[in-house]
């Protein structure tokens, strides 16, 4: 089976999700096509760019508007049996290639791309994204949603049940794994946040909860990521050294910090009417052997081992404080038991291999 994987732009890191299932299915002959790529790791996938490979990524981003037809031709020249597009935006090359080759098109929606159909303004780029999304929904043989929450959002926007399938993206549980030896002893519980430092991810609520909690329950809070509140975090750290902003870092380093932490906190919030579609970092943390605290919004409840995490209220930041306080008060043995069970659940239910198996069955069903 020859499958063309397609995406408007490919940046690795951070968008490992675009290749996780392909790497888990080496028996399929994969070919990756994109308008512009910035890939900083080596892996066994052929990547074809429609923009000049030697150009800088910012320049490629500008040139991609002129490269749509070239990407379509590149896809067609590979003569695939099927095309799998990641994200509905910038999907016209894949749509047109599937039509010209008369082969099935599968499109995975990830969240923000689906919501482009709600746009009511007149700006060119949002209108372009809206057109891509509407036509992808129409022309795809299957629409894959990365959570039940996102599937419900798709239904509300006219995607029929006959086209819709939920396949969790999953994480590489061989890469995201606990320490092979016991964690080094620490005097204080260590919490960690990994994500964009913006309003949607709730970083301000987390910092507020941590500052209020610290006087009665000392702890450390590591913050990994970049975004609008990066300088704010640096200023907070000057006065409150238990807050440790670490900036962006490679996936290997993120894994190390997750392995040494006691719990991940992700207070993601409803923002401009939208909610978190999935929250892969929740799975990455549990796979590394630590439990999670997260606001119960969107698809986040689907990413937490049942009965083994803490759900907080996006409208009550004190609920974050209470959950952190409970983690601090737990005996090490109980926290370890929760962590081990959460890891086992991710391996069983939310691994990339699990999602890849379901995707392979979908492909085979479409090809007969």
Short mmCIF file of N, CA and C in Angstrom, two decimals, residues 168-171 173 176 258 264 278-290 292 300 302-305 342-343 345-346 349-351:
data_model
loop_
_atom_site.label_atom_id
_atom_site.label_comp_id
_atom_site.label_asym_id
_atom_site.label_seq_id
_atom_site.Cartn_x
_atom_site.Cartn_y
_atom_site.Cartn_z
N UNK A 168 -7.61 8.39 18.13
CA UNK A 168 -6.73 9.20 18.97
C UNK A 168 -5.32 9.21 18.39
N UNK A 169 -4.70 10.38 18.43
CA UNK A 169 -3.35 10.49 17.87
C UNK A 169 -2.36 9.62 18.63
N UNK A 170 -2.46 9.65 19.94
CA UNK A 170 -1.59 8.81 20.75
C UNK A 170 -0.16 9.33 20.82
N UNK A 171 0.64 8.72 21.66
CA UNK A 171 2.04 9.11 21.84
C UNK A 171 2.93 7.88 21.78
N UNK A 173 4.98 5.56 23.35
CA UNK A 173 5.22 5.14 24.73
C UNK A 173 6.57 4.46 24.93
N UNK A 176 8.37 8.17 25.35
CA UNK A 176 7.89 8.74 26.60
C UNK A 176 7.69 7.61 27.60
N UNK A 258 9.88 15.75 32.52
CA UNK A 258 8.66 15.05 32.88
C UNK A 258 8.97 13.86 33.78
N UNK A 264 2.10 16.88 36.22
CA UNK A 264 1.95 17.91 35.21
C UNK A 264 0.67 18.69 35.49
N UNK A 278 -7.52 17.94 22.26
CA UNK A 278 -7.01 16.70 22.84
C UNK A 278 -6.07 17.00 24.01
N UNK A 279 -4.87 17.48 23.73
CA UNK A 279 -3.89 17.72 24.78
C UNK A 279 -2.91 16.58 24.91
N UNK A 280 -2.07 16.42 23.88
CA UNK A 280 -1.13 15.29 23.86
C UNK A 280 -0.14 15.32 25.02
N UNK A 281 0.18 16.50 25.53
CA UNK A 281 1.14 16.56 26.63
C UNK A 281 0.63 15.82 27.86
N UNK A 282 -0.69 15.72 28.01
CA UNK A 282 -1.25 14.95 29.12
C UNK A 282 -0.87 13.48 28.99
N UNK A 283 -0.93 12.97 27.75
CA UNK A 283 -0.53 11.58 27.52
C UNK A 283 0.98 11.40 27.69
N UNK A 284 1.75 12.38 27.20
CA UNK A 284 3.21 12.28 27.32
C UNK A 284 3.62 12.23 28.79
N UNK A 285 2.98 13.05 29.62
CA UNK A 285 3.31 13.06 31.05
C UNK A 285 2.98 11.73 31.70
N UNK A 286 1.77 11.23 31.46
CA UNK A 286 1.37 9.96 32.08
C UNK A 286 2.24 8.80 31.58
N UNK A 287 2.62 8.85 30.29
CA UNK A 287 3.50 7.82 29.76
C UNK A 287 4.86 7.86 30.44
N UNK A 288 5.26 9.05 30.89
CA UNK A 288 6.54 9.19 31.61
C UNK A 288 6.40 8.84 33.09
N UNK A 289 5.21 8.46 33.51
CA UNK A 289 5.03 8.00 34.88
C UNK A 289 4.70 9.09 35.87
N UNK A 290 3.99 10.15 35.43
CA UNK A 290 3.52 11.14 36.39
C UNK A 290 2.04 11.43 36.12
N UNK A 292 -1.58 13.78 36.18
CA UNK A 292 -1.84 15.10 35.62
C UNK A 292 -2.99 15.79 36.33
N UNK A 300 -9.85 17.18 26.89
CA UNK A 300 -8.87 16.80 27.92
C UNK A 300 -9.32 15.61 28.77
N UNK A 302 -10.66 12.99 27.91
CA UNK A 302 -10.39 11.76 27.15
C UNK A 302 -8.92 11.39 27.18
N UNK A 303 -8.08 12.31 27.66
CA UNK A 303 -6.64 12.09 27.67
C UNK A 303 -6.10 11.78 29.06
N UNK A 304 -6.99 11.57 30.02
CA UNK A 304 -6.58 11.30 31.40
C UNK A 304 -7.06 9.92 31.81
N UNK A 305 -6.18 9.12 32.36
CA UNK A 305 -6.55 7.78 32.82
C UNK A 305 -7.71 7.87 33.79
N UNK A 342 -1.53 5.01 35.58
CA UNK A 342 -1.76 5.96 34.49
C UNK A 342 -0.90 5.61 33.29
N UNK A 343 0.34 5.25 33.53
CA UNK A 343 1.23 4.81 32.45
C UNK A 343 0.66 3.58 31.74
N UNK A 345 -2.40 2.65 31.45
CA UNK A 345 -3.58 3.04 30.67
C UNK A 345 -3.17 3.68 29.34
N UNK A 346 -2.18 4.55 29.37
CA UNK A 346 -1.73 5.18 28.13
C UNK A 346 -1.19 4.13 27.16
N UNK A 349 -4.37 2.21 25.91
CA UNK A 349 -5.48 2.91 25.25
C UNK A 349 -5.08 4.09 24.38
N UNK A 350 -3.92 4.70 24.62
CA UNK A 350 -3.61 5.95 23.92
C UNK A 350 -2.20 5.97 23.32
N UNK A 351 -1.67 4.82 23.02
CA UNK A 351 -0.33 4.80 22.41
C UNK A 351 -0.44 5.09 20.92
#
